[in-house]
XYZ file of C-alpha atoms in Angstrom:
332
model
C -10.426 0.214 37.549
C -12.102 3.623 37.646
C -11.653 5.881 34.660
C -9.565 8.986 35.054
C -11.552 12.156 34.906
C -10.480 14.220 31.916
C -10.600 17.941 32.441
C -10.669 20.083 29.298
C -9.393 23.551 29.999
C -11.216 26.445 28.378
C -8.886 28.359 26.058
C -7.868 31.761 27.235
C -9.501 34.671 25.489
C -7.162 36.098 22.846
C -5.300 39.015 24.339
C -3.178 39.807 21.283
C -6.059 41.484 19.388
C -6.627 45.191 19.885
C -10.397 44.994 19.463
C -10.816 48.634 20.475
C -8.786 49.757 17.464
C -10.756 47.428 15.177
C -14.068 48.886 16.385
C -12.777 52.439 15.955
C -11.516 51.652 12.460
C -14.848 50.164 11.420
C -16.665 53.189 12.823
C -14.418 55.521 10.797
C -15.042 53.466 7.644
C -18.810 53.685 8.156
C -18.672 57.432 8.717
C -16.574 57.984 5.586
C -19.029 55.921 3.529
C -22.064 57.748 4.905
C -20.486 61.141 4.309
C -19.596 60.250 0.717
C -23.070 58.809 0.030
C -25.305 61.156 1.958
C -28.144 60.738 -0.560
C -28.362 57.083 0.471
C -27.522 57.386 4.143
C -28.043 54.286 6.236
C -30.782 54.397 8.853
C -29.757 51.273 10.762
C -30.861 47.690 10.225
C -34.435 48.542 11.147
C -34.524 50.876 8.134
C -34.014 48.258 5.431
C -36.281 45.593 3.991
C -35.296 42.180 5.354
C -34.016 39.520 2.946
C -35.028 36.790 5.402
C -38.545 38.174 5.820
C -39.002 38.585 2.063
C -37.854 35.008 1.500
C -40.638 33.790 3.801
C -43.183 36.143 2.229
C -42.433 34.963 -1.318
C -42.664 31.330 -0.196
C -46.092 32.066 1.304
C -47.285 33.888 -1.819
C -46.054 30.988 -3.958
C -48.025 28.583 -1.762
C -51.124 30.768 -2.138
C -50.679 30.815 -5.915
C -50.187 27.020 -6.148
C -51.683 25.673 -2.916
C -51.908 21.987 -3.818
C -48.326 21.898 -5.122
C -46.408 24.436 -3.038
C -48.620 24.409 0.060
C -48.645 21.914 2.943
C -49.229 18.238 2.082
C -52.502 17.954 3.978
C -54.295 20.362 1.628
C -57.030 19.180 -0.693
C -59.477 20.949 -3.036
C -61.984 21.165 -0.195
C -59.849 23.325 2.082
C -57.471 25.128 -0.255
C -59.540 28.353 -0.328
C -59.345 28.602 3.459
C -55.593 28.030 3.291
C -55.166 30.685 0.591
C -57.189 33.196 2.613
C -55.210 32.632 5.816
C -51.868 32.573 4.006
C -52.501 35.750 2.027
C -53.805 37.623 5.058
C -50.538 37.004 6.871
C -48.222 37.343 3.859
C -49.737 40.608 2.646
C -49.520 42.107 6.129
C -45.855 41.121 6.315
C -45.279 42.434 2.798
C -46.768 45.768 3.857
C -44.110 46.061 6.577
C -41.347 45.510 4.018
C -42.926 47.950 1.574
C -43.058 50.539 4.359
C -39.328 50.134 5.016
C -38.575 50.556 1.306
C -40.646 53.738 1.086
C -39.046 55.246 4.191
C -35.593 54.398 2.853
C -36.388 56.034 -0.485
C -37.837 59.209 1.061
C -37.077 59.735 4.730
C -38.797 63.145 4.613
C -42.206 61.755 3.636
C -44.934 62.068 6.256
C -46.202 59.000 8.068
C -49.641 59.577 6.536
C -48.240 59.655 3.011
C -46.174 56.520 3.628
C -49.168 54.594 4.988
C -51.337 55.660 2.060
C -48.715 54.370 -0.373
C -48.268 51.124 1.582
C -52.007 50.445 1.477
C -52.212 51.269 -2.215
C -49.230 49.123 -3.203
C -50.305 46.076 -1.208
C -53.906 46.338 -2.454
C -52.821 46.631 -6.088
C -50.360 43.774 -5.687
C -53.063 41.548 -4.195
C -55.445 42.431 -7.020
C -52.780 41.418 -9.565
C -52.335 37.899 -8.153
C -54.985 36.135 -10.296
C -53.409 37.503 -13.489
C -49.968 36.634 -12.141
C -51.106 33.039 -11.568
C -52.390 32.874 -15.153
C -49.094 34.022 -16.684
C -47.156 31.621 -14.430
C -49.399 28.815 -15.696
C -48.293 29.732 -19.223
C -44.631 29.637 -18.120
C -45.042 26.197 -16.570
C -46.829 24.938 -19.683
C -44.065 26.359 -21.905
C -41.444 24.497 -19.872
C -43.412 21.259 -20.099
C -43.921 21.558 -23.851
C -40.349 22.706 -24.476
C -38.483 20.013 -22.575
C -38.822 16.373 -23.674
C -37.458 15.293 -20.282
C -40.455 16.795 -18.454
C -42.985 14.120 -17.535
C -45.683 16.451 -16.185
C -46.433 20.074 -15.406
C -46.247 19.135 -11.719
C -42.652 17.997 -12.182
C -41.858 21.320 -13.837
C -43.415 23.342 -11.031
C -41.792 21.339 -8.256
C -38.341 20.719 -9.747
C -37.276 23.199 -12.400
C -34.957 26.040 -11.312
C -36.311 28.286 -14.042
C -39.741 28.190 -12.397
C -38.235 29.233 -9.066
C -36.550 32.143 -10.828
C -39.617 33.117 -12.857
C -42.004 32.979 -9.868
C -39.659 35.286 -7.956
C -39.249 37.534 -10.988
C -42.968 37.913 -11.676
C -43.725 38.759 -8.038
C -40.782 41.155 -7.970
C -41.675 42.801 -11.278
C -45.144 43.646 -10.010
C -43.652 45.255 -6.904
C -41.036 47.052 -9.011
C -43.798 48.446 -11.187
C -45.708 49.578 -8.087
C -42.768 51.590 -6.773
C -40.717 49.482 -4.342
C -37.588 48.609 -6.338
C -35.424 47.657 -3.352
C -37.920 45.033 -2.171
C -38.192 43.798 -5.758
C -34.433 43.561 -6.218
C -33.979 41.601 -2.992
C -36.602 39.095 -4.172
C -34.922 38.440 -7.536
C -31.497 38.183 -5.883
C -32.881 35.491 -3.561
C -33.761 33.497 -6.686
C -30.385 34.277 -8.258
C -28.534 32.890 -5.247
C -30.527 29.645 -5.502
C -30.641 29.085 -9.237
C -27.842 31.062 -10.860
C -30.483 32.820 -12.973
C -30.160 36.613 -12.745
C -33.294 38.459 -13.874
C -33.573 42.126 -12.989
C -37.081 42.940 -11.712
C -37.269 45.884 -14.101
C -37.111 43.653 -17.180
C -40.360 43.137 -19.098
C -41.104 39.502 -19.995
C -44.122 38.186 -21.850
C -46.103 35.019 -21.258
C -45.013 31.401 -21.934
C -41.398 32.148 -21.006
C -39.006 29.225 -20.548
C -35.344 29.049 -19.535
C -34.030 25.517 -20.087
C -31.403 24.517 -17.493
C -30.847 28.185 -16.687
C -27.532 28.487 -14.882
C -25.683 31.655 -15.870
C -28.592 33.428 -17.588
C -28.494 37.220 -17.180
C -31.403 39.501 -18.154
C -30.811 43.212 -17.652
C -33.043 45.901 -16.195
C -34.392 47.394 -19.433
C -34.627 44.185 -21.470
C -37.963 43.539 -23.186
C -38.875 39.937 -24.006
C -41.964 38.968 -25.965
C -44.244 35.947 -25.738
C -43.172 32.315 -26.166
C -39.446 33.035 -25.905
C -37.083 30.215 -24.919
C -33.572 30.695 -23.551
C -30.909 28.177 -22.674
C -28.185 28.332 -20.036
C -25.531 31.084 -19.988
C -27.462 33.486 -22.231
C -26.739 37.167 -21.575
C -29.127 39.967 -22.497
C -26.853 42.777 -21.380
C -25.721 46.338 -21.973
C -23.025 47.186 -24.497
C -21.893 50.494 -23.015
C -22.610 52.705 -20.040
C -22.926 56.454 -20.701
C -21.863 58.664 -17.825
C -22.702 62.074 -16.424
C -20.302 65.048 -16.355
C -19.104 64.028 -12.890
C -18.275 60.498 -14.085
C -21.251 58.726 -12.542
C -23.053 56.267 -14.780
C -26.355 57.454 -16.238
C -29.225 55.577 -14.609
C -32.392 54.307 -16.232
C -31.590 54.615 -19.932
C -32.754 51.831 -22.258
C -29.588 49.770 -22.780
C -30.624 46.108 -23.024
C -31.989 44.045 -25.936
C -35.533 43.717 -27.208
C -36.407 40.094 -27.989
C -39.615 39.725 -29.977
C -42.128 36.855 -29.872
C -41.227 33.224 -30.617
C -37.441 33.636 -30.424
C -35.115 30.826 -29.319
C -31.666 31.715 -27.946
C -29.268 28.826 -27.400
C -26.657 28.423 -24.679
C -23.801 30.852 -24.354
C -25.220 33.507 -26.664
C -24.405 37.097 -25.715
C -26.655 39.893 -26.980
C -25.621 43.403 -25.981
C -27.123 46.866 -26.293
C -30.512 48.175 -27.366
C -30.775 45.864 -30.345
C -33.866 44.036 -31.556
C -33.988 40.300 -32.189
C -36.814 39.908 -34.660
C -39.803 37.647 -34.228
C -39.283 33.937 -34.886
C -35.483 34.162 -35.008
C -33.132 31.444 -33.761
C -29.869 32.541 -32.157
C -27.268 29.788 -32.055
C -24.987 28.938 -29.186
C -21.977 31.102 -28.277
C -22.703 33.875 -30.777
C -21.995 37.524 -29.960
C -24.601 40.008 -31.233
C -24.479 43.812 -31.076
C -26.716 44.613 -34.073
C -30.377 44.107 -34.920
C -31.450 40.717 -36.252
C -34.289 40.651 -38.795
C -37.387 38.540 -38.098
C -37.177 34.813 -38.903
C -33.373 34.838 -39.098
C -31.081 32.044 -37.932
C -27.745 33.204 -36.539
C -25.019 30.639 -35.912
C -21.273 30.121 -35.880
C -19.655 28.373 -38.816
C -19.354 24.632 -38.270
C -15.875 23.169 -37.931
C -15.019 20.472 -40.473
C -13.921 17.380 -38.530
C -12.199 14.331 -39.932
C -10.828 11.273 -38.153
C -7.332 9.995 -38.929
C -6.959 7.045 -41.319
C -7.341 3.825 -39.356
C -4.576 2.173 -41.384
C -2.104 4.839 -40.356
C -3.367 4.965 -36.790
C -5.048 1.624 -36.018
C -5.688 2.710 -32.434
C -7.121 6.078 -33.434
C -5.423 9.498 -33.229
C -2.483 9.559 -30.803
C -4.206 12.104 -28.599
C -7.553 10.292 -28.737
C -9.299 13.264 -30.363
C -10.784 14.230 -33.690
C -8.477 16.289 -35.951
C -9.816 19.702 -36.943
C -9.008 20.405 -40.581
C -11.193 23.466 -41.008
C -11.627 26.001 -38.213
C -14.803 27.929 -37.516
C -14.778 31.485 -38.755
């Protein structure tokens, strides 16, 4: 018996939506925004650095920095230099296009000659910084390996650890931030933030052998300064305590408002350190503490420990009725 032919009717286009009014309303909203923010007027999508392009560029630069680990699987020591040369030639050219967009956005009145001179300078200086950048990333990877007993090799750290993804993006972005393209730099660190939950502003200054264990929820502000051999755990905040404003109510930009963390400091999970305070060298900051004052070198800061005692087994042979330990002394 032949099958019946089933005909699926196409749904009618919705005729209950006044799309013309929606378009007009969106146009009015854009015009109001552009009028109110004329200093940062939009130039159209062609006028902004591309998040998608920068994602590809950073991946290529990472592969050039660590070709045998982050490059294609067919690489070997005999052909990695050729791969690095080809990869950097393309990535740096693409980076130059994004740098150009950033510079035009920042100063639409600059001449084409001035923009091109700055693009060439920035890309050349960034390329020259790559060997030193690789060296400091090596120290970060080594710090993660030495600081985590679960790490079986430095290769595992480089390939698997979210903190390395965040730190690679940060160190590339920081160099570009320093060279004068902060929008490109910020996009790069926000790409890492969206993947790892680690939020490092590209303006922060971070020394060598830096390690964030686990990492989710870490926030490091724009003017934070971190020394060498510092280790953070998840959910640490190095933030601002207050935000001074101008006479017109706008927040003051660029003032130093985030902590200074000196060499060899360990900050455990959940700690919040706010304002331009200094955490002295060699200090240990315990979990969940809240700090808004300086901490002297070689100081341990921690919450008081709760005194826990289990109920008498004779009175409660099956343990406490709620199955929990009884707190008889609360933390201060």
